[in-house]
Amino acid sequence: MRVANLQGRLVVIAGDPGHELAFDVEKGSNGRFGADPQRVYEDWAAFTGWAVTAEWENGVQFSAEDLGSPAPTPRQVFAIGLNYSEHAAESGFDAPTSAPPVFTKFPSCITGPHGVIEIPQGGHVDWEVELVAVIGQYAHHVPAGSAFDYIAGYSVGQDISERLLQMAATPPQFSMGKSLPRFGPIGPWLVTLDEFADPDDLELGCEINGEPVQRSRTGELIFSVSALVANLSASTPLLPGDVIFTGTPSGVGLGRDSQRWLGDGDVLTSHIEGIGELRHRFVVAAPPIA
Ligand code: ZN
């Protein structure tokens, strides 16, 4: 099942690529489930139980530009650093072994799968395509073997990063550099795990103006999604609708011999096999990083 946020309303998506229809959940359920795309995770098991048997009528065509994040206002956003060995190497670090490095993207940076992202004048803004997992059930002390029971589904994320701001403090302040407005795109929808032949091995990548810059598979994750749920929930309860950015593969601008940053007019497309695509255009409009 695919679940989306269409102009702020919870919808279920059906149909082949390019011919998708959106079905309004509040109307289709006669109000049993509300229109708020974030609140559905509070009642996720009941929602999915109902949705698989519901008779969907009155589907509407829609523009991808009208989609928002399938988790637009999470209470907690976890982000994982250095979770692919080649990315750890290009960043100048040993790959983590005992525990994943964790930071947050503050929830105000969350945005949808399409649109314009403003970047600072003279900035060093970088791209990081990532698999995003959304939590579907309160999770505390969850073993890795049952982690999937606590995940509502997967989406495509970009952990957009302002490297000047990230490096402005010692040690680096990851959370600040990664939380400018719209620096946390998620979309185009949430896909439940039953839709994937192997939820632990999905091809992901991104392109700038059509040029491939990142390409890998989530099978290369050092800490799998299940391992992350186990590690995070061992200390911090994961709440319904929380978001986990699971880490980026190699190919970011920071790690290149000749470093590269997103510039005015650049178009970044990001995709994950079996989920879909994000598309964002960058414009230099924000004041310089102080
Ligand atoms: Zn990242």
Tab-separated table of C-alpha atoms and ligand atoms in Angstrom:
chain	number	residue	atom	x	y	z
A	1	MET	CA	0.000	0.000	0.000
A	2	ARG	CA	1.083	3.542	-0.742
A	3	VAL	CA	0.000	6.352	1.593
A	4	ALA	CA	0.481	10.004	0.741
A	5	ASN	CA	-0.163	13.591	1.770
A	6	LEU	CA	-2.122	15.384	-0.974
A	7	GLN	CA	-2.458	19.079	-0.222
A	8	GLY	CA	-2.448	18.318	3.480
A	9	ARG	CA	-4.961	15.444	3.366
A	10	LEU	CA	-4.286	11.762	3.951
A	11	VAL	CA	-4.775	9.701	0.787
A	12	VAL	CA	-4.131	6.160	-0.422
A	13	ILE	CA	-2.486	5.899	-3.845
A	14	ALA	CA	-3.346	3.263	-6.434
A	15	GLY	CA	-2.468	2.769	-10.082
A	16	ASP	CA	0.564	2.400	-12.298
A	17	PRO	CA	3.332	5.017	-12.601
A	18	GLY	CA	2.026	8.070	-14.409
A	19	HIS	CA	-1.577	6.977	-13.912
A	20	GLU	CA	-1.895	7.080	-10.132
A	21	LEU	CA	-5.152	7.965	-8.452
A	22	ALA	CA	-5.530	9.343	-4.927
A	23	PHE	CA	-8.323	8.188	-2.611
A	24	ASP	CA	-9.256	10.446	0.275
A	25	VAL	CA	-9.135	8.492	3.526
A	26	GLU	CA	-11.424	10.645	5.671
A	27	LYS	CA	-14.156	10.607	3.039
A	28	GLY	CA	-13.621	6.935	2.131
A	29	SER	CA	-13.804	5.861	5.754
A	30	ASN	CA	-16.804	8.089	6.557
A	31	GLY	CA	-14.679	9.879	9.118
A	32	ARG	CA	-13.398	6.834	10.982
A	33	PHE	CA	-9.879	7.944	10.052
A	34	GLY	CA	-9.115	11.652	9.898
A	35	ALA	CA	-7.580	13.749	7.146
A	36	ASP	CA	-4.348	14.546	9.033
A	37	PRO	CA	-1.461	12.652	7.350
A	38	GLN	CA	0.598	12.679	10.558
A	39	ARG	CA	-2.093	11.448	12.942
A	40	VAL	CA	-2.701	8.220	11.032
A	41	TYR	CA	0.431	6.696	12.550
A	42	GLU	CA	-1.191	6.869	16.012
A	43	ASP	CA	-3.743	4.341	14.786
A	44	TRP	CA	-1.640	2.620	12.136
A	45	ALA	CA	-2.588	-1.028	12.742
A	46	ALA	CA	-6.318	-0.217	12.676
A	47	PHE	CA	-5.852	1.966	9.597
A	48	THR	CA	-3.951	-0.613	7.566
A	49	GLY	CA	-6.352	-3.346	8.686
A	50	TRP	CA	-9.241	-1.297	7.392
A	51	ALA	CA	-7.495	-0.025	4.250
A	52	VAL	CA	-6.666	-3.455	2.817
A	53	THR	CA	-10.356	-4.387	2.744
A	54	ALA	CA	-11.847	-0.972	1.930
A	55	GLU	CA	-13.664	-0.429	-1.344
A	56	TRP	CA	-11.979	2.563	-2.903
A	57	GLU	CA	-14.178	4.879	-4.933
A	58	ASN	CA	-13.930	8.408	-6.261
A	59	GLY	CA	-10.200	8.380	-6.903
A	60	VAL	CA	-8.802	11.607	-8.314
A	61	GLN	CA	-5.859	12.362	-10.569
A	62	PHE	CA	-3.321	14.673	-9.048
A	63	SER	CA	-0.103	16.521	-9.735
A	64	ALA	CA	3.059	15.276	-8.017
A	65	GLU	CA	3.753	18.922	-7.144
A	66	ASP	CA	0.742	18.825	-4.809
A	67	LEU	CA	2.171	16.036	-2.628
A	68	GLY	CA	3.608	16.830	0.801
A	69	SER	CA	5.738	14.691	3.074
A	70	PRO	CA	3.925	11.481	4.115
A	71	ALA	CA	5.193	12.291	7.628
A	72	PRO	CA	4.989	16.105	7.653
A	73	THR	CA	5.266	16.841	11.393
A	74	PRO	CA	7.122	14.030	13.185
A	75	ARG	CA	7.843	14.584	16.869
A	76	GLN	CA	11.304	13.089	16.513
A	77	VAL	CA	13.609	12.830	13.521
A	78	PHE	CA	16.596	10.509	13.848
A	79	ALA	CA	19.401	10.703	11.306
A	80	ILE	CA	22.320	8.316	10.998
A	81	GLY	CA	25.837	9.259	9.920
A	82	LEU	CA	28.449	7.131	8.142
A	83	ASN	CA	26.174	4.134	7.592
A	84	TYR	CA	27.751	3.052	4.278
A	85	SER	CA	31.446	2.141	4.407
A	86	GLU	CA	32.381	3.929	1.160
A	87	HIS	CA	30.726	7.117	2.431
A	88	ALA	CA	32.577	6.835	5.746
A	89	ALA	CA	35.814	6.508	3.781
A	90	GLU	CA	35.121	9.509	1.523
A	91	SER	CA	34.295	11.508	4.687
A	92	GLY	CA	37.653	10.610	6.222
A	93	PHE	CA	36.316	8.364	8.996
A	94	ASP	CA	36.607	4.709	9.911
A	95	ALA	CA	33.299	2.915	9.440
A	96	PRO	CA	31.422	2.678	12.761
A	97	THR	CA	31.360	-0.786	14.290
A	98	SER	CA	29.851	-0.735	17.788
A	99	ALA	CA	27.094	1.882	17.399
A	100	PRO	CA	25.761	4.197	14.686
A	101	PRO	CA	26.427	7.958	15.036
A	102	VAL	CA	23.060	9.678	15.546
A	103	PHE	CA	21.970	13.302	15.092
A	104	THR	CA	18.653	14.995	14.341
A	105	LYS	CA	17.176	17.031	11.562
A	106	PHE	CA	14.880	19.454	13.397
A	107	PRO	CA	11.288	18.796	12.274
A	108	SER	CA	10.825	22.308	10.835
A	109	CYS	CA	13.047	21.275	7.887
A	110	ILE	CA	10.666	18.565	6.668
A	111	THR	CA	9.155	19.226	3.246
A	112	GLY	CA	7.547	17.348	0.376
A	113	PRO	CA	8.858	15.527	-2.692
A	114	HIS	CA	8.821	18.455	-5.133
A	115	GLY	CA	9.551	22.154	-5.100
A	116	VAL	CA	12.151	24.864	-4.709
A	117	ILE	CA	14.760	24.847	-1.935
A	118	GLU	CA	16.513	28.104	-1.079
A	119	ILE	CA	20.241	27.905	-0.386
A	120	PRO	CA	22.478	30.564	1.191
A	121	GLN	CA	24.661	32.876	-0.878
A	122	GLY	CA	28.179	31.446	-0.997
A	123	GLY	CA	27.006	28.286	0.716
A	124	HIS	CA	28.361	24.755	0.564
A	125	VAL	CA	25.104	22.832	0.190
A	126	ASP	CA	25.428	19.084	-0.338
A	127	TRP	CA	23.126	16.204	-1.284
A	128	GLU	CA	22.562	12.900	0.588
A	129	VAL	CA	19.954	10.501	-0.783
A	130	GLU	CA	18.668	8.232	1.998
A	131	LEU	CA	16.100	5.584	2.707
A	132	VAL	CA	13.632	6.974	5.262
A	133	ALA	CA	11.737	4.712	7.658
A	134	VAL	CA	8.580	5.939	9.402
A	135	ILE	CA	7.580	4.447	12.749
A	136	GLY	CA	4.082	2.934	12.957
A	137	GLN	CA	3.959	1.811	16.587
A	138	TYR	CA	5.484	2.930	19.909
A	139	ALA	CA	8.848	1.192	20.051
A	140	HIS	CA	10.985	0.844	23.176
A	141	HIS	CA	13.535	-1.948	23.721
A	142	VAL	CA	12.594	-3.577	20.412
A	143	PRO	CA	14.850	-6.437	19.280
A	144	ALA	CA	16.113	-6.285	15.697
A	145	GLY	CA	14.245	-9.486	14.859
A	146	SER	CA	10.851	-7.833	15.334
A	147	ALA	CA	11.768	-4.293	14.197
A	148	PHE	CA	9.701	-4.483	11.014
A	149	ASP	CA	6.551	-4.811	13.132
A	150	TYR	CA	7.167	-1.243	14.323
A	151	ILE	CA	7.771	0.345	10.905
A	152	ALA	CA	4.844	1.832	8.983
A	153	GLY	CA	6.804	1.949	5.748
A	154	TYR	CA	9.599	3.440	3.694
A	155	SER	CA	9.970	6.660	1.765
A	156	VAL	CA	12.688	8.510	-0.146
A	157	GLY	CA	14.583	11.193	1.754
A	158	GLN	CA	17.246	13.789	1.080
A	159	ASP	CA	19.450	14.814	3.992
A	160	ILE	CA	20.371	18.201	2.459
A	161	SER	CA	23.400	19.529	4.312
A	162	GLU	CA	24.987	23.007	4.607
A	163	ARG	CA	28.627	22.030	5.166
A	164	LEU	CA	29.846	25.500	6.200
A	165	LEU	CA	27.275	25.584	8.986
A	166	GLN	CA	27.961	21.942	9.838
A	167	MET	CA	31.671	22.694	10.269
A	168	ALA	CA	31.194	26.105	11.936
A	169	ALA	CA	31.546	24.592	15.404
A	170	THR	CA	33.915	22.054	16.954
A	171	PRO	CA	32.896	19.247	17.000
A	172	PRO	CA	30.738	19.583	13.850
A	173	GLN	CA	27.114	20.580	14.495
A	174	PHE	CA	25.385	18.153	12.157
A	175	SER	CA	21.870	18.999	13.295
A	176	MET	CA	22.167	22.737	12.585
A	177	GLY	CA	23.766	22.304	9.166
A	178	LYS	CA	21.065	19.850	8.137
A	179	SER	CA	17.966	21.717	9.338
A	180	LEU	CA	17.615	24.806	7.153
A	181	PRO	CA	14.069	25.320	5.794
A	182	ARG	CA	13.146	22.496	3.378
A	183	PHE	CA	16.451	20.678	3.916
A	184	GLY	CA	14.503	17.507	4.817
A	185	PRO	CA	12.451	16.431	1.770
A	186	ILE	CA	10.521	13.155	2.112
A	187	GLY	CA	8.259	11.454	-0.427
A	188	PRO	CA	6.678	10.962	-2.821
A	189	TRP	CA	4.691	8.631	-0.535
A	190	LEU	CA	5.076	5.994	2.141
A	191	VAL	CA	5.249	2.392	0.890
A	192	THR	CA	4.433	-0.433	3.303
A	193	LEU	CA	7.075	-3.134	3.641
A	194	ASP	CA	4.904	-5.910	2.184
A	195	GLU	CA	5.292	-4.188	-1.216
A	196	PHE	CA	9.014	-5.002	-1.430
A	197	ALA	CA	10.440	-8.354	-2.515
A	198	ASP	CA	13.366	-7.631	-0.157
A	199	PRO	CA	12.922	-4.532	2.057
A	200	ASP	CA	16.603	-4.813	3.036
A	201	ASP	CA	18.060	-4.423	-0.452
A	202	LEU	CA	16.735	-1.500	-2.503
A	203	GLU	CA	18.636	0.410	-5.168
A	204	LEU	CA	18.900	4.143	-4.388
A	205	GLY	CA	20.544	7.092	-6.054
A	206	CYS	CA	20.377	10.725	-7.079
A	207	GLU	CA	21.233	12.928	-10.033
A	208	ILE	CA	22.102	16.593	-10.464
A	209	ASN	CA	20.739	18.009	-13.724
A	210	GLY	CA	20.522	14.413	-14.971
A	211	GLU	CA	24.110	13.478	-14.037
A	212	PRO	CA	24.259	10.511	-11.631
A	213	VAL	CA	26.159	11.415	-8.448
A	214	GLN	CA	25.108	8.700	-5.980
A	215	ARG	CA	24.136	5.078	-6.592
A	216	SER	CA	24.095	2.181	-4.160
A	217	ARG	CA	21.846	-0.361	-2.503
A	218	THR	CA	20.410	-0.373	1.001
A	219	GLY	CA	21.844	-3.878	1.306
A	220	GLU	CA	25.152	-2.029	1.814
A	221	LEU	CA	23.957	-0.376	5.045
A	222	ILE	CA	26.377	-1.049	7.915
A	223	PHE	CA	23.498	-0.894	10.429
A	224	SER	CA	20.361	-2.234	8.740
A	225	VAL	CA	17.001	-0.581	9.353
A	226	SER	CA	16.187	-3.336	11.860
A	227	ALA	CA	19.505	-2.801	13.643
A	228	LEU	CA	18.814	0.950	13.791
A	229	VAL	CA	15.372	0.441	15.341
A	230	ALA	CA	16.927	-1.874	17.915
A	231	ASN	CA	19.804	0.508	18.658
A	232	LEU	CA	17.707	3.684	18.879
A	233	SER	CA	14.825	2.139	20.804
A	234	ALA	CA	17.216	0.624	23.347
A	235	SER	CA	17.531	4.118	24.830
A	236	THR	CA	14.916	6.432	23.308
A	237	PRO	CA	11.292	5.418	22.720
A	238	LEU	CA	10.369	5.770	19.055
A	239	LEU	CA	6.949	7.372	18.660
A	240	PRO	CA	4.329	6.736	15.963
A	241	GLY	CA	5.116	8.937	12.979
A	242	ASP	CA	8.768	9.449	13.912
A	243	VAL	CA	11.206	9.496	11.016
A	244	ILE	CA	14.595	7.791	10.634
A	245	PHE	CA	16.991	9.004	7.910
A	246	THR	CA	19.105	5.867	7.609
A	247	GLY	CA	22.318	7.327	6.163
A	248	THR	CA	23.703	8.124	2.731
A	249	PRO	CA	25.953	6.175	0.359
A	250	SER	CA	29.110	7.579	-1.214
A	251	GLY	CA	29.094	10.263	-3.877
A	252	VAL	CA	28.313	13.398	-1.865
A	253	GLY	CA	29.928	16.716	-2.834
A	254	LEU	CA	32.029	16.896	0.337
A	255	GLY	CA	33.831	13.657	-0.425
A	256	ARG	CA	35.028	14.517	-3.939
A	257	ASP	CA	38.624	15.255	-4.870
A	258	SER	CA	37.299	18.529	-6.238
A	259	GLN	CA	34.460	19.364	-3.837
A	260	ARG	CA	31.147	20.268	-5.421
A	261	TRP	CA	28.080	22.060	-4.052
A	262	LEU	CA	24.542	22.628	-5.228
A	263	GLY	CA	24.189	25.926	-7.052
A	264	ASP	CA	21.579	28.300	-8.407
A	265	GLY	CA	19.204	26.497	-10.774
A	266	ASP	CA	20.480	22.981	-10.095
A	267	VAL	CA	17.815	20.260	-10.187
A	268	LEU	CA	18.306	17.318	-7.820
A	269	THR	CA	16.349	14.113	-8.447
A	270	SER	CA	16.476	11.286	-5.919
A	271	HIS	CA	14.986	7.822	-6.199
A	272	ILE	CA	14.646	4.495	-4.458
A	273	GLU	CA	13.594	1.282	-6.175
A	274	GLY	CA	9.966	0.416	-5.472
A	275	ILE	CA	9.160	3.796	-3.909
A	276	GLY	CA	9.537	6.678	-6.349
A	277	GLU	CA	11.288	9.959	-6.989
A	278	LEU	CA	11.922	13.352	-5.422
A	279	ARG	CA	12.631	16.396	-7.589
A	280	HIS	CA	13.865	19.715	-6.223
A	281	ARG	CA	15.280	22.885	-7.761
A	282	PHE	CA	17.739	24.985	-5.804
A	283	VAL	CA	17.866	28.767	-5.867
A	284	VAL	CA	20.360	31.031	-4.146
A	285	ALA	CA	18.135	33.280	-2.097
A	286	ALA	CA	18.939	32.979	1.584
A	287	PRO	CA	21.490	35.254	3.335
A	288	PRO	CA	25.047	33.967	3.662
A	289	ILE	CA	25.904	31.676	6.555
A	290	ALA	CA	27.257	33.995	9.254
B	1	ZN	ZN	22.718	11.915	6.005
